[in-house]
Amino acid sequence: MAAILLVTIPEATRMTLETIFSLCGLLALIGWAALLASPWIPVWSDRIAGWIVPGLLAVIYVALVLAFFGEAEGGFGSLEEVAQLFSSRPVLLAGWLHYLAFDLLVGAWEAREGRRRGVPFLLVVPCFAATFLVGPAGFLLFLVVRAAAGRRAVASAA
């Protein structure tokens, strides 16, 4: 199937996997930059980082999955099968786009939730960095920061 899809694209306009990787990384960084600007442009930040950029990454992800997953060996039944599946460079790229999109979605949620709960933005920024670099650890950090900020707000109200 991938061969059929690639044959229909003129050689001069085909993107290499490295080019797709680089462009998608830049696209994700635009989303993270929007989150850093979220105190000043909350609506646009939510749109850019919350659905426009992840949506574009999802389109590219789906194209890669449709084009290459059928040709890849391996699966999800064991760690060995997953290792074999991700030994395919196009599938590896699709997996990376999965991370970029979902980490950005988590970051967008952190921004919205932080605003909603009154968490000081300077406490949310390190959570963005951690979510960008080590997704679940950044999410966990945000949960801790949100809980601590909530306790502080309750204590100051008393």
Coordinates of C-alpha atoms in Angstrom, one line a residue:
M1 CA 0.0 0.0 0.0
A2 CA 2.8 2.4 0.9
A3 CA 4.3 1.8 -2.6
I4 CA 1.1 2.7 -4.2
L5 CA 0.8 5.9 -2.2
L6 CA 4.4 6.9 -2.9
V7 CA 4.2 6.2 -6.6
T8 CA 1.4 8.7 -7.0
I9 CA 3.5 11.5 -5.5
P10 CA 6.0 13.0 -8.0
E11 CA 9.6 12.2 -6.9
A12 CA 10.5 15.9 -6.6
T13 CA 7.7 16.6 -4.1
R14 CA 8.2 13.6 -1.8
M15 CA 9.3 14.4 1.7
T16 CA 11.8 12.2 3.4
L17 CA 11.1 10.8 6.8
E18 CA 13.8 13.1 8.2
T19 CA 12.0 16.1 6.6
I20 CA 8.7 15.1 8.1
F21 CA 10.4 14.6 11.5
S22 CA 11.9 18.0 11.4
L23 CA 8.8 19.9 10.2
C24 CA 6.6 18.1 12.8
G25 CA 9.1 19.0 15.5
L26 CA 9.0 22.6 14.5
L27 CA 5.2 22.5 14.4
A28 CA 5.1 21.0 17.9
L29 CA 7.4 23.8 19.1
I30 CA 5.0 26.4 17.7
G31 CA 2.3 24.8 19.9
W32 CA 4.5 24.9 23.0
A33 CA 5.4 28.6 22.2
A34 CA 1.7 29.3 22.1
L35 CA 1.3 27.8 25.5
L36 CA 4.1 30.0 26.8
A37 CA 2.1 33.0 25.5
S38 CA -1.2 31.7 27.0
P39 CA -1.5 34.3 29.7
W40 CA -1.7 37.0 27.0
I41 CA -3.6 35.1 24.3
P42 CA -5.6 32.4 26.1
V43 CA -8.2 31.8 23.3
W44 CA -5.6 31.5 20.6
S45 CA -3.2 29.5 22.7
D46 CA -6.0 27.0 23.4
R47 CA -6.8 26.8 19.7
I48 CA -3.2 26.5 18.5
A49 CA -1.9 24.1 21.1
G50 CA -5.2 22.4 22.0
W51 CA -6.4 21.4 18.6
I52 CA -4.8 23.0 15.5
V53 CA -1.2 21.7 16.0
P54 CA -2.3 18.3 17.5
G55 CA -4.8 18.0 14.7
L56 CA -2.2 18.6 12.0
L57 CA 0.1 16.1 13.7
A58 CA -2.7 13.6 13.8
V59 CA -3.3 13.9 10.0
I60 CA 0.3 13.2 9.3
Y61 CA 0.3 10.3 11.9
V62 CA -2.8 8.8 10.2
A63 CA -1.2 9.1 6.8
L64 CA 1.9 7.3 8.0
V65 CA -0.1 4.6 9.7
L66 CA -2.2 4.0 6.6
A67 CA 0.9 3.9 4.4
F68 CA 3.2 1.8 6.5
F69 CA 1.7 -0.2 9.3
G70 CA 0.5 -2.9 7.0
E71 CA 4.1 -3.5 5.9
A72 CA 5.7 -3.5 9.3
E73 CA 6.4 -6.6 11.3
G74 CA 5.7 -6.9 14.9
G75 CA 2.7 -5.9 17.0
F76 CA 1.5 -5.0 20.5
G77 CA 1.3 -8.4 22.1
S78 CA 4.7 -8.4 23.8
L79 CA 7.7 -6.1 24.3
E80 CA 9.6 -8.0 21.6
E81 CA 6.8 -7.5 19.1
V82 CA 6.7 -3.7 20.0
A83 CA 10.4 -3.5 19.5
Q84 CA 10.1 -5.2 16.1
L85 CA 7.2 -2.9 15.1
F86 CA 9.2 0.2 15.9
S87 CA 12.3 -1.1 14.1
S88 CA 10.4 0.2 11.0
R89 CA 11.5 3.9 10.6
P90 CA 8.1 5.1 9.2
V91 CA 6.3 3.4 12.2
L92 CA 8.9 4.9 14.6
L93 CA 8.1 8.3 13.1
A94 CA 4.4 7.7 13.5
G95 CA 5.1 6.8 17.2
W96 CA 7.1 10.0 17.6
L97 CA 4.2 12.1 16.2
H98 CA 1.9 10.3 18.6
Y99 CA 4.1 11.5 21.5
L100 CA 4.3 15.1 20.1
A101 CA 0.6 15.4 19.7
F102 CA -0.4 13.9 23.0
D103 CA 2.2 15.7 25.1
L104 CA 1.1 18.9 23.5
L105 CA -2.6 18.1 24.3
V106 CA -1.6 17.4 27.9
G107 CA 0.3 20.8 28.0
A108 CA -2.8 22.6 26.6
W109 CA -4.9 21.0 29.3
E110 CA -2.4 22.0 32.0
A111 CA -2.6 25.6 30.7
R112 CA -6.4 25.6 30.8
E113 CA -6.6 23.8 34.1
G114 CA -4.0 26.1 35.6
R115 CA -6.0 29.2 34.6
R116 CA -9.3 27.7 35.8
R117 CA -7.8 26.7 39.2
G118 CA -5.9 30.0 39.6
V119 CA -2.5 28.2 39.6
P120 CA 0.2 30.9 39.1
F121 CA 1.5 30.7 35.6
L122 CA 5.2 30.7 36.7
L123 CA 4.4 27.4 38.5
V124 CA 2.9 25.9 35.3
V125 CA 5.8 26.7 33.1
P126 CA 8.1 24.1 34.6
C127 CA 5.3 21.6 34.1
F128 CA 5.3 22.5 30.4
A129 CA 9.0 21.8 30.2
A130 CA 8.7 18.5 32.0
T131 CA 5.7 17.5 29.9
F132 CA 7.5 18.4 26.7
L133 CA 10.6 16.4 27.7
V134 CA 9.2 13.5 29.8
G135 CA 5.4 13.6 29.2
P136 CA 3.9 11.5 32.1
A137 CA 6.4 13.0 34.6
G138 CA 5.4 16.5 33.6
F139 CA 1.7 15.6 34.0
L140 CA 2.5 14.2 37.4
L141 CA 4.4 17.4 38.3
F142 CA 1.4 19.5 37.2
L143 CA -0.9 17.4 39.4
V144 CA 1.3 18.0 42.4
V145 CA 1.6 21.8 41.6
R146 CA -2.2 22.0 41.1
A147 CA -2.8 20.3 44.5
A148 CA -0.3 22.5 46.3
A149 CA -1.7 25.7 44.7
G150 CA -5.2 24.6 45.7
R151 CA -4.2 24.0 49.3
R152 CA -2.5 27.4 49.4
A153 CA -5.6 29.1 48.0
V154 CA -7.8 27.4 50.6
A155 CA -5.4 28.4 53.4
S156 CA -5.2 32.0 52.3
A157 CA -9.1 32.2 52.1
A158 CA -9.4 31.0 55.7

